[in-house]
PDB file of C-alpha atoms in Angstrom:
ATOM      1  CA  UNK A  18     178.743  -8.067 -48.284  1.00 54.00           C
ATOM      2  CA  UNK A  19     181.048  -7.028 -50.951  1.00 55.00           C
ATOM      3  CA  UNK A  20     180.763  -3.632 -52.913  1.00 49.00           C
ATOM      4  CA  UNK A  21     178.946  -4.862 -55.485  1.00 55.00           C
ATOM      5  CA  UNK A  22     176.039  -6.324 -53.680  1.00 56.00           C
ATOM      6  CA  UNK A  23     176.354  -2.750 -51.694  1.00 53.00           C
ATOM      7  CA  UNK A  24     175.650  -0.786 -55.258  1.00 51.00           C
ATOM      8  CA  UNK A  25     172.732  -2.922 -55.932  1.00 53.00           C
ATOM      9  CA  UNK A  26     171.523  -2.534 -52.136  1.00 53.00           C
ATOM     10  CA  UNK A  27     171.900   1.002 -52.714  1.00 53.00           C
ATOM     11  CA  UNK A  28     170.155   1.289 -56.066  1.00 52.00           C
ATOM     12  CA  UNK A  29     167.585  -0.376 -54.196  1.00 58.00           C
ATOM     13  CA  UNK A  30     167.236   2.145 -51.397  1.00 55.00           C
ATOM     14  CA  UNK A  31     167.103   4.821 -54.191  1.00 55.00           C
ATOM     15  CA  UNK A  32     164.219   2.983 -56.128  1.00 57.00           C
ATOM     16  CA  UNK A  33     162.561   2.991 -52.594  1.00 57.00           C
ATOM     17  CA  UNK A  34     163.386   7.019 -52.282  1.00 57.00           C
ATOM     18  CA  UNK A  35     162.188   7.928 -55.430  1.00 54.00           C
ATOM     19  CA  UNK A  36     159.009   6.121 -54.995  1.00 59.00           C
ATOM     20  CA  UNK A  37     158.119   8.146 -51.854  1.00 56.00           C
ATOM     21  CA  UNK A  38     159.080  10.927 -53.858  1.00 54.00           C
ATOM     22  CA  UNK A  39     156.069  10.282 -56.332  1.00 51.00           C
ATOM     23  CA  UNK A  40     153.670   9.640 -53.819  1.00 55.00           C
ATOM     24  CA  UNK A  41     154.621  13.180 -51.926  1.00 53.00           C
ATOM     25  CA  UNK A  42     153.686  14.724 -55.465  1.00 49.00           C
ATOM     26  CA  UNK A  43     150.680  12.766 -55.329  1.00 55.00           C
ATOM     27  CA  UNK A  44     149.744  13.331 -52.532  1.00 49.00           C
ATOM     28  CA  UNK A  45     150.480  17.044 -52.468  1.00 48.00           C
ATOM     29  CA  UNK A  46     147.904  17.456 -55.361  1.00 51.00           C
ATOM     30  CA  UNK A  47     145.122  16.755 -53.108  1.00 52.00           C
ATOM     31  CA  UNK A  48     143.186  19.415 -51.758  1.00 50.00           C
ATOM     32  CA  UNK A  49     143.452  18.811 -48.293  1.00 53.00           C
ATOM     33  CA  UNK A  50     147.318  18.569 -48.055  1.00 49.00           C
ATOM     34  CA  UNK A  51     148.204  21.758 -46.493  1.00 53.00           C
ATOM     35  CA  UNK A  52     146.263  20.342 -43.553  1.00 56.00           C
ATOM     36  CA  UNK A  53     148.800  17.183 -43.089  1.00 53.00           C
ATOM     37  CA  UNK A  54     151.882  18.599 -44.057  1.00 52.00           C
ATOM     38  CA  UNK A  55     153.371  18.879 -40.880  1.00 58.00           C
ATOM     39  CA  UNK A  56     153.232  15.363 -39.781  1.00 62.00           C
ATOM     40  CA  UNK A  57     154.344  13.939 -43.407  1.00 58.00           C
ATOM     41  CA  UNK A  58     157.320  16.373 -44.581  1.00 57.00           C
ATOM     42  CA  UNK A  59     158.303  15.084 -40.887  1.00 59.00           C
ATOM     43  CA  UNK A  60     157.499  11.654 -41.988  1.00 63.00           C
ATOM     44  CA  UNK A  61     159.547  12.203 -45.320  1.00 62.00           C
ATOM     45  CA  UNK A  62     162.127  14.027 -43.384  1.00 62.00           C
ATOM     46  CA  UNK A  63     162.719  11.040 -41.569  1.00 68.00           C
ATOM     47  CA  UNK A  64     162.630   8.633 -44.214  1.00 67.00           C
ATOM     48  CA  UNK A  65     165.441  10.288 -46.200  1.00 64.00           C
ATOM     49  CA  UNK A  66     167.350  10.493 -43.047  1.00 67.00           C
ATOM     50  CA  UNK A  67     167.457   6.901 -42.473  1.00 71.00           C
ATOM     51  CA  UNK A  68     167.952   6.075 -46.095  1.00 67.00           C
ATOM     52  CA  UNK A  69     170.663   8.543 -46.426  1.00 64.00           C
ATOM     53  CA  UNK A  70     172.203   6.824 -43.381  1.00 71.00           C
ATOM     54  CA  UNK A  71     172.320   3.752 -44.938  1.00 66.00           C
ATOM     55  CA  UNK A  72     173.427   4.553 -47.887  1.00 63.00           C
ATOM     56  CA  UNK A  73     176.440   5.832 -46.256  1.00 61.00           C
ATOM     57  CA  UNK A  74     176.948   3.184 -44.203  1.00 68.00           C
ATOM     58  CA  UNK A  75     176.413   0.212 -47.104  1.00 63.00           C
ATOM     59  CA  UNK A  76     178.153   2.238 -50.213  1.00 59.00           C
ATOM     60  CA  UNK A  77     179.883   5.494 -49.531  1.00 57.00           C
ATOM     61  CA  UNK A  78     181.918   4.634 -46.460  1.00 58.00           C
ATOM     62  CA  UNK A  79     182.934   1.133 -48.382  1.00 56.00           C
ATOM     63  CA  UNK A  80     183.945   2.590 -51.082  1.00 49.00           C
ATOM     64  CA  UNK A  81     185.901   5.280 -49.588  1.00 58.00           C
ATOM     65  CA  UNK A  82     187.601   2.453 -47.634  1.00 50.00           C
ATOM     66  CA  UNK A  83     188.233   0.341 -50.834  1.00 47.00           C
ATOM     67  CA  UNK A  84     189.713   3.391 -52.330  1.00 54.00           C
ATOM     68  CA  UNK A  85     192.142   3.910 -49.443  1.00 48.00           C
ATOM     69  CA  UNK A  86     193.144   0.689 -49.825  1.00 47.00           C
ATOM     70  CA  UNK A  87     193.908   0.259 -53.299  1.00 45.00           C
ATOM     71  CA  UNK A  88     196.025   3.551 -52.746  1.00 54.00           C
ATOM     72  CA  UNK A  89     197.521   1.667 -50.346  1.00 54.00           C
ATOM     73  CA  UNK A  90     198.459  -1.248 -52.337  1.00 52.00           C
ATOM     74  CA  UNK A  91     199.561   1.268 -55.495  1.00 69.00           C
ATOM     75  CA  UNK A  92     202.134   2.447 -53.051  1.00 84.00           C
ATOM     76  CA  UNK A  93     203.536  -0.222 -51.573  1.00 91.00           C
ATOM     77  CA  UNK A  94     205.881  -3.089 -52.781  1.00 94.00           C
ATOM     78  CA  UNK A  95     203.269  -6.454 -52.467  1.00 91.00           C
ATOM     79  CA  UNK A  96     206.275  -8.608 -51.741  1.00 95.00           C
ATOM     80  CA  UNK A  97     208.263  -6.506 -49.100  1.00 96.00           C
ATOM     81  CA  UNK A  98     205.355  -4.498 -47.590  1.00 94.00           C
ATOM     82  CA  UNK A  99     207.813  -1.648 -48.068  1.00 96.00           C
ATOM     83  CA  UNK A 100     207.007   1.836 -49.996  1.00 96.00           C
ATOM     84  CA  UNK A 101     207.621   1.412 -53.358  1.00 95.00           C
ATOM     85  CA  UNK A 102     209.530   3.708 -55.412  1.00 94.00           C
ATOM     86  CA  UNK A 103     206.579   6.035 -56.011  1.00 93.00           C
ATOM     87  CA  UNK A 104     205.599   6.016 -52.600  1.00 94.00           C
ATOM     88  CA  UNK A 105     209.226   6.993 -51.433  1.00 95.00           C
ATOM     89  CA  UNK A 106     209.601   9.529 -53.529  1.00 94.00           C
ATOM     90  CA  UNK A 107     206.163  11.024 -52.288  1.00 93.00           C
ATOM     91  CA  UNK A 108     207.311  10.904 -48.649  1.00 94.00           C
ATOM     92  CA  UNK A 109     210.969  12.364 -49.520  1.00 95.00           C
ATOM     93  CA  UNK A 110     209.567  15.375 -50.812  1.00 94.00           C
ATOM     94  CA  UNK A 111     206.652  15.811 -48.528  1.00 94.00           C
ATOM     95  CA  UNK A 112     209.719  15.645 -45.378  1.00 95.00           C
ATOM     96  CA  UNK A 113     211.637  17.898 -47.437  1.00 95.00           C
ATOM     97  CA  UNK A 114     208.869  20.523 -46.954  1.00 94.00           C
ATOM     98  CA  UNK A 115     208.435  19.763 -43.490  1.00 93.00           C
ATOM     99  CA  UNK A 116     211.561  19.500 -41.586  1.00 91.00           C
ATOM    100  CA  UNK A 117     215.590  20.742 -42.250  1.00 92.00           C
ATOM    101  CA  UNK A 118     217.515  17.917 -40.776  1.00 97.00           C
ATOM    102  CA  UNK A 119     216.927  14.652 -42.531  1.00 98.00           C
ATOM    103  CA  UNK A 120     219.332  11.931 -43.955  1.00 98.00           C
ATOM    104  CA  UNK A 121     218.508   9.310 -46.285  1.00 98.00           C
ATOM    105  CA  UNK A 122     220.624   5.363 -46.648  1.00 98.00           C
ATOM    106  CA  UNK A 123     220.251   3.739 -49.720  1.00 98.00           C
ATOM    107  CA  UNK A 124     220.640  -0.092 -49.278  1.00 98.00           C
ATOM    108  CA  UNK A 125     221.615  -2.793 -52.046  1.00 98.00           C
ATOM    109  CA  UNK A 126     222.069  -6.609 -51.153  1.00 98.00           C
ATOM    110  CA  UNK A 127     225.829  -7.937 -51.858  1.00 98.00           C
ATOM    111  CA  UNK A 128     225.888 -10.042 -54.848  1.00 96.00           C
ATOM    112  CA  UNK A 129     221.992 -10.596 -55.189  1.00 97.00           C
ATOM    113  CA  UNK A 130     221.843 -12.504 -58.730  1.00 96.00           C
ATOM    114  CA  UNK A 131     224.141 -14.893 -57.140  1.00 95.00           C
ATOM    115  CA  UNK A 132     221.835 -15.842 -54.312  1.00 95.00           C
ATOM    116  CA  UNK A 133     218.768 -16.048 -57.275  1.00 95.00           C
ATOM    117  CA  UNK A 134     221.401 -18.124 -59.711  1.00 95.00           C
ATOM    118  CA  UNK A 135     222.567 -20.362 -56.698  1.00 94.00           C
ATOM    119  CA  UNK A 136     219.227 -20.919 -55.322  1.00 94.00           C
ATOM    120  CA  UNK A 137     216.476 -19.619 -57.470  1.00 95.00           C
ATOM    121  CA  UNK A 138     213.783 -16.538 -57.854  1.00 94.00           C
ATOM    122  CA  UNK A 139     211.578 -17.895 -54.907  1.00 95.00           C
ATOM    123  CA  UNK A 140     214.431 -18.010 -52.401  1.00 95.00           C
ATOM    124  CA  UNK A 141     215.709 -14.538 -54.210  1.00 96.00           C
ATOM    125  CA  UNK A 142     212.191 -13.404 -52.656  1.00 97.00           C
ATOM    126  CA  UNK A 143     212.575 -14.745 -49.491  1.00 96.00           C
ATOM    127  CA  UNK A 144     215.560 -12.893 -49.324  1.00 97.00           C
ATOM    128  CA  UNK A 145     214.263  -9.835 -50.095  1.00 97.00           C
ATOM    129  CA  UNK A 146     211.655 -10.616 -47.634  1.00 97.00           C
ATOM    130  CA  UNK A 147     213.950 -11.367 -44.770  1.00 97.00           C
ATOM    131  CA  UNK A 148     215.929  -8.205 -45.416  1.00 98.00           C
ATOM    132  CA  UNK A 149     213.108  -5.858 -45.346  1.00 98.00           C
ATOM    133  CA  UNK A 150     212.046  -7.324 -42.102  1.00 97.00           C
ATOM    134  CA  UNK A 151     215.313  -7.202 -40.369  1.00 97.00           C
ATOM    135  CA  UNK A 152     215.481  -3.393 -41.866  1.00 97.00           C
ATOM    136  CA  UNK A 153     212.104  -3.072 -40.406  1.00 96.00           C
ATOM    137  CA  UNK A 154     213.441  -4.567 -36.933  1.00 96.00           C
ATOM    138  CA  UNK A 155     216.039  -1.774 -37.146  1.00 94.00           C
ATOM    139  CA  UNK A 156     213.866   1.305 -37.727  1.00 96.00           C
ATOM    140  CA  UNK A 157     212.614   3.772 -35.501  1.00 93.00           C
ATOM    141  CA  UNK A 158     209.107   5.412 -35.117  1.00 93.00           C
ATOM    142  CA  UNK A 159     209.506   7.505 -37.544  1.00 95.00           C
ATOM    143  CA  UNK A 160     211.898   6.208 -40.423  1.00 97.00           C
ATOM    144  CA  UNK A 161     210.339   4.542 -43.381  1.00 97.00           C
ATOM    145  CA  UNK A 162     211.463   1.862 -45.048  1.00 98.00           C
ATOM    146  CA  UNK A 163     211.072   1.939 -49.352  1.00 97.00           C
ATOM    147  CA  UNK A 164     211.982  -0.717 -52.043  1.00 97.00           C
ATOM    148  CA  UNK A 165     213.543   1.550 -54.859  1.00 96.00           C
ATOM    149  CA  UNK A 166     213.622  -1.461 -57.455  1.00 92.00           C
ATOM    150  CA  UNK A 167     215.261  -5.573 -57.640  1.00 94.00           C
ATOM    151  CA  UNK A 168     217.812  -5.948 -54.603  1.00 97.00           C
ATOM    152  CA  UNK A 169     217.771  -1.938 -53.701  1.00 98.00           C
ATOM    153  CA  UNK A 170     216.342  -0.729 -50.452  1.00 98.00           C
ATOM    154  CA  UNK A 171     216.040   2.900 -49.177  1.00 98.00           C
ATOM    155  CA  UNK A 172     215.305   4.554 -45.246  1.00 98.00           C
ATOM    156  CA  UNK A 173     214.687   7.812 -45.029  1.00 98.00           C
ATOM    157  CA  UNK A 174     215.200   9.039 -41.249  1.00 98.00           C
ATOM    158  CA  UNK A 175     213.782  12.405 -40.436  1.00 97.00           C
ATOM    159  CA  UNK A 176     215.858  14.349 -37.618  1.00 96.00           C
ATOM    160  CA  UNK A 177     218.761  12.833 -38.320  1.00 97.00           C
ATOM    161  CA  UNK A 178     222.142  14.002 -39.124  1.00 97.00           C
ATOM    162  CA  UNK A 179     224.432  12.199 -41.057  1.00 97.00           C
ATOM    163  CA  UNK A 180     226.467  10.887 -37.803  1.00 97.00           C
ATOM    164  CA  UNK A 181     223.147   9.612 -36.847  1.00 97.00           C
ATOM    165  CA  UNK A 182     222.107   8.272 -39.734  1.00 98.00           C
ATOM    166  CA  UNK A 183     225.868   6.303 -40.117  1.00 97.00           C
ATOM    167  CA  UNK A 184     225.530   4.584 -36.660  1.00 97.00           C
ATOM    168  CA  UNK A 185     221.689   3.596 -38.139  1.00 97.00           C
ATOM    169  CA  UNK A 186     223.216   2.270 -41.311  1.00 98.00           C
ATOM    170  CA  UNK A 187     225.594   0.521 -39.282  1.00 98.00           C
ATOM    171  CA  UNK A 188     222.830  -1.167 -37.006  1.00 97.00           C
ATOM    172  CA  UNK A 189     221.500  -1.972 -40.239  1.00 97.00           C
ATOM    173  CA  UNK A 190     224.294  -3.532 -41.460  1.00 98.00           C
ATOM    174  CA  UNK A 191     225.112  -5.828 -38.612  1.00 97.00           C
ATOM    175  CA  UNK A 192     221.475  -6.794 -38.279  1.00 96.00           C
ATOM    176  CA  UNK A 193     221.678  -8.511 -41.779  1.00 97.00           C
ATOM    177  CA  UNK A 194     225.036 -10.518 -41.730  1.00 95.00           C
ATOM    178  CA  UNK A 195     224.498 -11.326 -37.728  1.00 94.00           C
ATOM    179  CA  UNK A 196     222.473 -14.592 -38.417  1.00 95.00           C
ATOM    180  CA  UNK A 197     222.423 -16.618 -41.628  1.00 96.00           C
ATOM    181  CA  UNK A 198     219.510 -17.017 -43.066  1.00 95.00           C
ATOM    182  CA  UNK A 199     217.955 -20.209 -43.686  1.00 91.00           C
ATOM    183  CA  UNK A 200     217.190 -19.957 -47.571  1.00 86.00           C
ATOM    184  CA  UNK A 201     220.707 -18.774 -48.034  1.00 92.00           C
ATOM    185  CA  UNK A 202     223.136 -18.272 -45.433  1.00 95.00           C
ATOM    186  CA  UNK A 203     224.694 -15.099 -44.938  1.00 96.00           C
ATOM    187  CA  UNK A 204     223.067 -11.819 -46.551  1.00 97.00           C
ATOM    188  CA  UNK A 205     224.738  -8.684 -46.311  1.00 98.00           C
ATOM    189  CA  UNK A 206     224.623  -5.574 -48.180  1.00 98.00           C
ATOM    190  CA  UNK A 207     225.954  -2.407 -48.711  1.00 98.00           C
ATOM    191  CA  UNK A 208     225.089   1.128 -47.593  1.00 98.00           C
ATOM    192  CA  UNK A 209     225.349   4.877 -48.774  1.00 98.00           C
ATOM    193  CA  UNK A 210     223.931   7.793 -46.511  1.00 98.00           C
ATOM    194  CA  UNK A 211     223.887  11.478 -47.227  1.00 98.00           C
ATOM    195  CA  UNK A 212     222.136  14.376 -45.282  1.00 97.00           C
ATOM    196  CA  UNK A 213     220.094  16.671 -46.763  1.00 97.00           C
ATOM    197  CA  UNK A 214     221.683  19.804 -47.722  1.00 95.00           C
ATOM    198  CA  UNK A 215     218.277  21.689 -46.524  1.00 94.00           C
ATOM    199  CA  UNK A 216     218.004  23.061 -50.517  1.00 94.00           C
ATOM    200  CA  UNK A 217     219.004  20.294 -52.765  1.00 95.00           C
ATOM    201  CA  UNK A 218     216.181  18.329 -54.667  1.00 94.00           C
ATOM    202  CA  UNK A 219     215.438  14.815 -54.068  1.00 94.00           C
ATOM    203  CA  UNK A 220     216.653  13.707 -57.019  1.00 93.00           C
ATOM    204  CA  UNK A 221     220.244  14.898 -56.260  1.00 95.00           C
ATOM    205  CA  UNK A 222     219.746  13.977 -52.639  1.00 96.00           C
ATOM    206  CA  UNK A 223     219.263  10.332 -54.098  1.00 96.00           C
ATOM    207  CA  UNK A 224     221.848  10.704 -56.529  1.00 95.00           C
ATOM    208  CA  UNK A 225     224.317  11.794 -53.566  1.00 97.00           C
ATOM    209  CA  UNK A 226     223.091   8.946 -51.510  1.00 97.00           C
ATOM    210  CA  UNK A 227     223.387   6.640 -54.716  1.00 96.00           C
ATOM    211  CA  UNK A 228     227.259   7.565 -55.425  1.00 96.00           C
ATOM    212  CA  UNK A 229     228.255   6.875 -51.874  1.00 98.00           C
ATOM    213  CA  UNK A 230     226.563   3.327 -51.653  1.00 98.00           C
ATOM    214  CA  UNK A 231     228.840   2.727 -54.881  1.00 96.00           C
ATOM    215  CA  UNK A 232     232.158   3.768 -53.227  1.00 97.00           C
ATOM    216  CA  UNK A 233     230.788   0.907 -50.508  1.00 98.00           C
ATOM    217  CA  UNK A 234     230.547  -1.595 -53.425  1.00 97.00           C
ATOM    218  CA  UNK A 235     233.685  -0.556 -54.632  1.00 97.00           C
ATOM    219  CA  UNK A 236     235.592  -0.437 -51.058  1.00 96.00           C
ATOM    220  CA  UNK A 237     234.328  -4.368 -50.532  1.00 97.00           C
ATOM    221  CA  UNK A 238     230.872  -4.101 -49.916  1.00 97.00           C
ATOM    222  CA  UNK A 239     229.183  -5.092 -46.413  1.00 98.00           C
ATOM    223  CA  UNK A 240     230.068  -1.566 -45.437  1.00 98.00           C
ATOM    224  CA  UNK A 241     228.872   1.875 -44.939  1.00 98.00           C
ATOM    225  CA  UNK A 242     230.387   4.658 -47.040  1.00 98.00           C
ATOM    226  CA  UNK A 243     228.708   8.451 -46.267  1.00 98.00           C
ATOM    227  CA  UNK A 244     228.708  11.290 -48.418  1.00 96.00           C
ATOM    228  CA  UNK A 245     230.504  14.229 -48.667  1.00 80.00           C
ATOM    229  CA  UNK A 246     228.507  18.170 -48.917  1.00 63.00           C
ATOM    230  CA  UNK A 247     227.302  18.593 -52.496  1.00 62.00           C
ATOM    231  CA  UNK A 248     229.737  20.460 -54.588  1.00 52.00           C
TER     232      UNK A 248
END
Protein backbone atom coordinates (compact mmCIF):
# COMPACT_ATOMS: atom_id res chain seq x y z
CA UNK A 1 0.00 0.00 0.00
CA UNK A 2 1.63 3.18 -0.86
CA UNK A 3 1.38 6.44 1.32
CA UNK A 4 -1.25 7.78 -0.34
CA UNK A 5 -3.75 5.04 -0.05
CA UNK A 6 -2.33 5.08 3.79
CA UNK A 7 -3.65 8.98 4.17
CA UNK A 8 -6.95 8.06 2.82
CA UNK A 9 -7.00 4.76 5.10
CA UNK A 10 -6.22 7.01 7.80
CA UNK A 11 -8.74 9.75 7.10
CA UNK A 12 -10.94 6.91 7.15
CA UNK A 13 -10.10 5.64 10.61
CA UNK A 14 -10.55 9.30 11.77
CA UNK A 15 -14.11 9.62 10.14
CA UNK A 16 -14.72 6.30 12.10
CA UNK A 17 -13.20 8.09 15.49
CA UNK A 18 -15.04 11.04 15.26
CA UNK A 19 -18.23 9.27 14.74
CA UNK A 20 -17.89 7.38 18.06
CA UNK A 21 -17.08 10.59 19.36
CA UNK A 22 -20.71 11.92 18.56
CA UNK A 23 -22.41 9.05 19.72
CA UNK A 24 -20.41 9.26 23.33
CA UNK A 25 -22.01 12.89 23.41
CA UNK A 26 -25.14 11.34 22.59
CA UNK A 27 -25.18 9.04 24.52
CA UNK A 28 -23.86 10.88 27.56
CA UNK A 29 -27.02 13.14 27.38
CA UNK A 30 -29.16 10.40 28.48
CA UNK A 31 -30.20 10.18 31.88
CA UNK A 32 -29.10 6.94 32.75
CA UNK A 33 -25.41 7.27 31.60
CA UNK A 34 -23.63 7.58 34.78
CA UNK A 35 -24.90 4.05 35.33
CA UNK A 36 -22.88 2.56 32.11
CA UNK A 37 -19.99 4.59 32.09
CA UNK A 38 -17.67 2.22 33.28
CA UNK A 39 -18.07 -0.42 30.75
CA UNK A 40 -18.23 2.21 27.68
CA UNK A 41 -15.34 4.88 28.48
CA UNK A 42 -13.61 1.24 28.67
CA UNK A 43 -15.23 0.43 25.45
CA UNK A 44 -14.10 3.90 23.96
CA UNK A 45 -10.83 3.53 25.66
CA UNK A 46 -10.26 0.64 23.69
CA UNK A 47 -11.46 1.76 20.51
CA UNK A 48 -9.06 4.73 20.34
CA UNK A 49 -6.36 2.42 21.34
CA UNK A 50 -6.69 0.23 18.45
CA UNK A 51 -7.34 3.05 16.06
CA UNK A 52 -4.46 4.96 17.33
CA UNK A 53 -2.45 1.77 16.72
CA UNK A 54 -3.26 1.67 13.37
CA UNK A 55 -2.88 4.78 12.51
CA UNK A 56 0.63 4.48 13.49
CA UNK A 57 1.24 1.53 11.94
CA UNK A 58 -0.54 2.54 8.28
CA UNK A 59 0.59 6.47 8.25
CA UNK A 60 2.95 7.72 10.88
CA UNK A 61 5.57 5.00 10.89
CA UNK A 62 5.44 5.16 6.78
CA UNK A 63 5.91 8.35 6.62
CA UNK A 64 8.61 8.67 9.05
CA UNK A 65 10.29 5.92 6.97
CA UNK A 66 9.67 7.78 3.62
CA UNK A 67 11.17 10.77 5.22
CA UNK A 68 14.34 8.93 6.24
CA UNK A 69 14.66 7.89 3.02
CA UNK A 70 14.37 10.81 0.97
CA UNK A 71 17.07 12.25 3.48
CA UNK A 72 18.83 9.53 2.47
CA UNK A 73 18.70 10.02 -1.15
CA UNK A 74 19.30 14.13 -0.62
CA UNK A 75 22.60 13.01 0.75
CA UNK A 76 23.90 10.69 -1.31
CA UNK A 77 25.32 10.76 -4.94
CA UNK A 78 22.39 8.45 -7.00
CA UNK A 79 25.08 7.30 -9.37
CA UNK A 80 28.03 6.35 -6.97
CA UNK A 81 26.01 5.52 -3.81
CA UNK A 82 28.67 7.70 -2.21
CA UNK A 83 27.95 10.89 0.20
CA UNK A 84 27.55 13.69 -1.76
CA UNK A 85 29.17 16.87 -1.16
CA UNK A 86 26.59 18.01 1.39
CA UNK A 87 26.59 14.89 3.09
CA UNK A 88 30.50 14.95 3.45
CA UNK A 89 30.70 18.03 4.65
CA UNK A 90 28.02 17.10 7.39
CA UNK A 91 30.08 14.09 8.52
CA UNK A 92 33.55 16.15 8.43
CA UNK A 93 32.36 18.46 10.86
CA UNK A 94 30.29 16.21 12.99
CA UNK A 95 34.03 13.92 13.36
CA UNK A 96 35.65 17.09 13.92
CA UNK A 97 33.58 17.47 17.14
CA UNK A 98 33.99 14.04 18.07
CA UNK A 99 37.43 12.79 17.80
CA UNK A 100 41.27 14.62 17.51
CA UNK A 101 43.04 12.33 15.17
CA UNK A 102 41.48 12.19 11.77
CA UNK A 103 42.93 12.52 8.16
CA UNK A 104 41.08 13.15 5.13
CA UNK A 105 42.35 11.94 0.99
CA UNK A 106 40.90 13.75 -1.62
CA UNK A 107 40.76 11.61 -4.84
CA UNK A 108 40.49 12.88 -8.62
CA UNK A 109 40.55 10.37 -11.66
CA UNK A 110 43.71 10.97 -14.12
CA UNK A 111 42.61 12.56 -17.22
CA UNK A 112 38.73 11.94 -16.80
CA UNK A 113 37.31 14.07 -19.91
CA UNK A 114 39.54 11.94 -21.92
CA UNK A 115 37.96 8.66 -20.92
CA UNK A 116 34.22 10.61 -21.52
CA UNK A 117 35.71 12.16 -25.06
CA UNK A 118 37.27 8.69 -26.03
CA UNK A 119 34.39 6.68 -25.03
CA UNK A 120 31.41 8.70 -24.07
CA UNK A 121 29.25 10.05 -20.85
CA UNK A 122 27.74 6.49 -20.17
CA UNK A 123 31.11 4.75 -19.98
CA UNK A 124 32.39 8.17 -18.09
CA UNK A 125 29.66 6.79 -15.50
CA UNK A 126 30.67 3.48 -15.42
CA UNK A 127 33.85 4.71 -14.55
CA UNK A 128 32.91 6.62 -11.89
CA UNK A 129 30.98 3.69 -10.81
CA UNK A 130 33.81 1.24 -10.87
CA UNK A 131 36.03 3.63 -8.94
CA UNK A 132 33.75 4.22 -6.12
CA UNK A 133 33.39 0.55 -5.73
CA UNK A 134 36.98 -0.35 -5.77
CA UNK A 135 37.35 2.78 -3.16
CA UNK A 136 34.60 1.12 -1.35
CA UNK A 137 36.57 -2.37 -1.53
CA UNK A 138 39.43 -0.43 0.09
CA UNK A 139 37.71 1.18 3.10
CA UNK A 140 37.53 0.22 6.51
CA UNK A 141 34.57 0.09 9.04
CA UNK A 142 34.63 3.25 9.71
CA UNK A 143 35.91 5.51 6.72
CA UNK A 144 33.35 7.02 4.45
CA UNK A 145 33.53 7.37 1.12
CA UNK A 146 32.00 11.06 -0.54
CA UNK A 147 31.70 12.26 -4.22
CA UNK A 148 32.78 16.04 -3.88
CA UNK A 149 31.66 16.86 -7.60
CA UNK A 150 32.49 15.33 -11.68
CA UNK A 151 35.68 12.95 -11.40
CA UNK A 152 36.54 14.08 -7.54
CA UNK A 153 36.26 11.61 -4.73
CA UNK A 154 36.91 12.19 -0.97
CA UNK A 155 37.56 9.46 2.32
CA UNK A 156 37.56 10.72 5.40
CA UNK A 157 39.27 8.12 7.92
CA UNK A 158 38.70 8.79 11.56
CA UNK A 159 41.75 7.63 13.88
CA UNK A 160 44.06 7.99 11.49
CA UNK A 161 47.24 9.80 11.24
CA UNK A 162 48.60 10.99 8.24
CA UNK A 163 51.20 7.90 7.94
CA UNK A 164 48.10 5.91 8.14
CA UNK A 165 46.11 7.60 6.04
CA UNK A 166 49.25 7.61 3.16
CA UNK A 167 49.59 3.75 3.23
CA UNK A 168 45.39 3.92 2.79
CA UNK A 169 45.76 6.29 -0.12
CA UNK A 170 48.28 4.09 -1.41
CA UNK A 171 46.00 0.87 -1.15
CA UNK A 172 43.73 3.06 -2.86
CA UNK A 173 45.80 3.83 -5.48
CA UNK A 174 46.97 0.41 -6.48
CA UNK A 175 43.46 -0.94 -6.19
CA UNK A 176 42.42 1.30 -9.22
CA UNK A 177 45.29 0.86 -11.84
CA UNK A 178 45.74 -3.07 -10.69
CA UNK A 179 43.10 -4.37 -13.26
CA UNK A 180 41.85 -2.57 -16.36
CA UNK A 181 38.63 -2.00 -16.53
CA UNK A 182 36.46 -3.24 -19.13
CA UNK A 183 34.72 0.11 -20.35
CA UNK A 184 38.13 1.66 -20.48
CA UNK A 185 41.22 0.05 -19.60
CA UNK A 186 43.35 1.39 -17.07
CA UNK A 187 41.90 4.08 -14.48
CA UNK A 188 44.06 5.64 -12.12
CA UNK A 189 43.95 8.72 -10.19
CA UNK A 190 45.58 10.90 -8.04
CA UNK A 191 45.64 11.48 -4.28
CA UNK A 192 46.17 14.32 -1.61
CA UNK A 193 45.92 13.52 2.26
CA UNK A 194 46.28 15.89 5.15
CA UNK A 195 45.62 15.30 8.95
CA UNK A 196 43.66 17.33 10.86
CA UNK A 197 45.41 19.92 12.73
CA UNK A 198 42.81 19.21 15.79
CA UNK A 199 41.69 23.27 15.35
CA UNK A 200 41.58 24.06 11.73
CA UNK A 201 38.06 24.30 9.99
CA UNK A 202 36.95 21.98 7.41
CA UNK A 203 37.12 24.21 4.87
CA UNK A 204 40.93 24.71 5.25
CA UNK A 205 41.29 21.07 6.13
CA UNK A 206 39.84 20.51 2.49
CA UNK A 207 41.69 23.21 1.08
CA UNK A 208 45.02 21.59 2.61
CA UNK A 209 43.95 18.25 1.36
CA UNK A 210 42.98 19.97 -2.08
CA UNK A 211 46.61 21.67 -2.62
CA UNK A 212 48.41 18.44 -1.98
CA UNK A 213 46.29 16.28 -4.50
CA UNK A 214 47.47 19.16 -7.00
CA UNK A 215 51.24 18.77 -6.30
CA UNK A 216 50.22 14.84 -7.24
CA UNK A 217 48.79 16.12 -10.58
CA UNK A 218 51.60 18.18 -11.04
CA UNK A 219 54.40 15.47 -9.94
CA UNK A 220 52.71 12.93 -12.77
CA UNK A 221 49.64 11.95 -11.34
CA UNK A 222 48.83 8.18 -10.26
CA UNK A 223 50.51 9.16 -7.03
CA UNK A 224 50.07 10.17 -3.52
CA UNK A 225 51.39 13.56 -2.42
CA UNK A 226 50.62 14.42 1.64
CA UNK A 227 50.50 17.63 3.18
CA UNK A 228 52.61 19.54 5.13
CA UNK A 229 51.29 21.30 8.97
CA UNK A 230 49.25 24.39 8.14
CA UNK A 231 51.29 27.49 8.21
Amino acid sequence: MNLRARIDLAVALAAVVASAGLGLLTWMDREDWRQHLPPRVLALLLIFLLLNRALHRLVRRPAREHSQALRRLALHDSLTGAVNRRGFMDRLAQAQQQQALLSLVMIDIDHFKRINDRHGHAAGDGVLREVAARLRRQMRGADLLGRLGGEEFALLLPATDLAGAQAQAELARQALRREPMAIAGTVTASFGVAQWDGSESAADWLHRADLALYQAKRRGRDQVSLSGART
